[in-house]
């Protein structure tokens, strides 16, 4: 049971942060999860981790107040990491073959393993090596490596109402800028 649970969570959450070519070796690392509480509903294939949840797998770290993992009949997993109060759910993972990290935060981070899309909701922000995208909603398609960012009408994510914000650092001679 524990191995199935860890494999489910690993497959789901390793993919949450695949934006910008996430570290491929992480997929082969064990998943470690710490939480104050775990509830498992085997019949409905739902696993709920609550209370200062920290998931690590290789260079990947996901933090939130709650993590809910579900599995459909075909074996695809969906995960939702959320934060309580004014906090944010976060992820951080090293990019493959680089010292740079991809980091993201939002009130809610969702991942669908069937479509390989990550969705960040409310106060969403993704950064990689100095480049940043922020808005009310950010969607990342791991298959096409495309982003979609939108802002809620009247919101102020550091940009005028209804607008998203992006900061793109110049790159020179194939050398990555920034890095952490």
Steps between C-alpha positions, in 0.01 A plus 500: 500500500776744597691428178188555286426824683854628456507401133171681443618814673841483332356471150261783565718746676819445307307622201358803679828677453607382161494855362823604330652151481492389863773273632431161335694304763245607763248252356723212614541631856289392797212724604499621860186660641458661838162616628312525824225268373432251218158372395473222240177403320603189303155443353491845337880524449537821702799581723490815714806640674435785745701732721831652390538254212851467358566271205855445380628291211857566394525874431121542508335653807127570526351673804141570593250474778308225319571260215222291344593227251231315300529225241252429221398157365771517231771557763560869433558718804385849585643698787403819674736679739345788694592752765290617792435861590724746321776248429598347166570147381849483347724282288870512419701272270837517327493517120652203320873543436512842665559666835183707447177430684138535391283634780129559520242610750124547515210454735418178311721288272330225295653232281329264255726208399274409205550836326834580670380849586574692818262777602579767760209701638484831688815704560682268257867547424759288316868592476804341340847653500379857535210469255163541671134470407224603738126533483176370642531171306794326333473179301804305386480224240793262556452337158521819293698702759255789457372739767166677520462778757192710575405750763164548666319821411574763763792309656839659560773233476760775472346592164204713391157343550425216261863457392775246563863579564809338346867578550732335248873529554734529199700189418851528355697247294303198619589564864204497740441818694424502870511166673467423865 
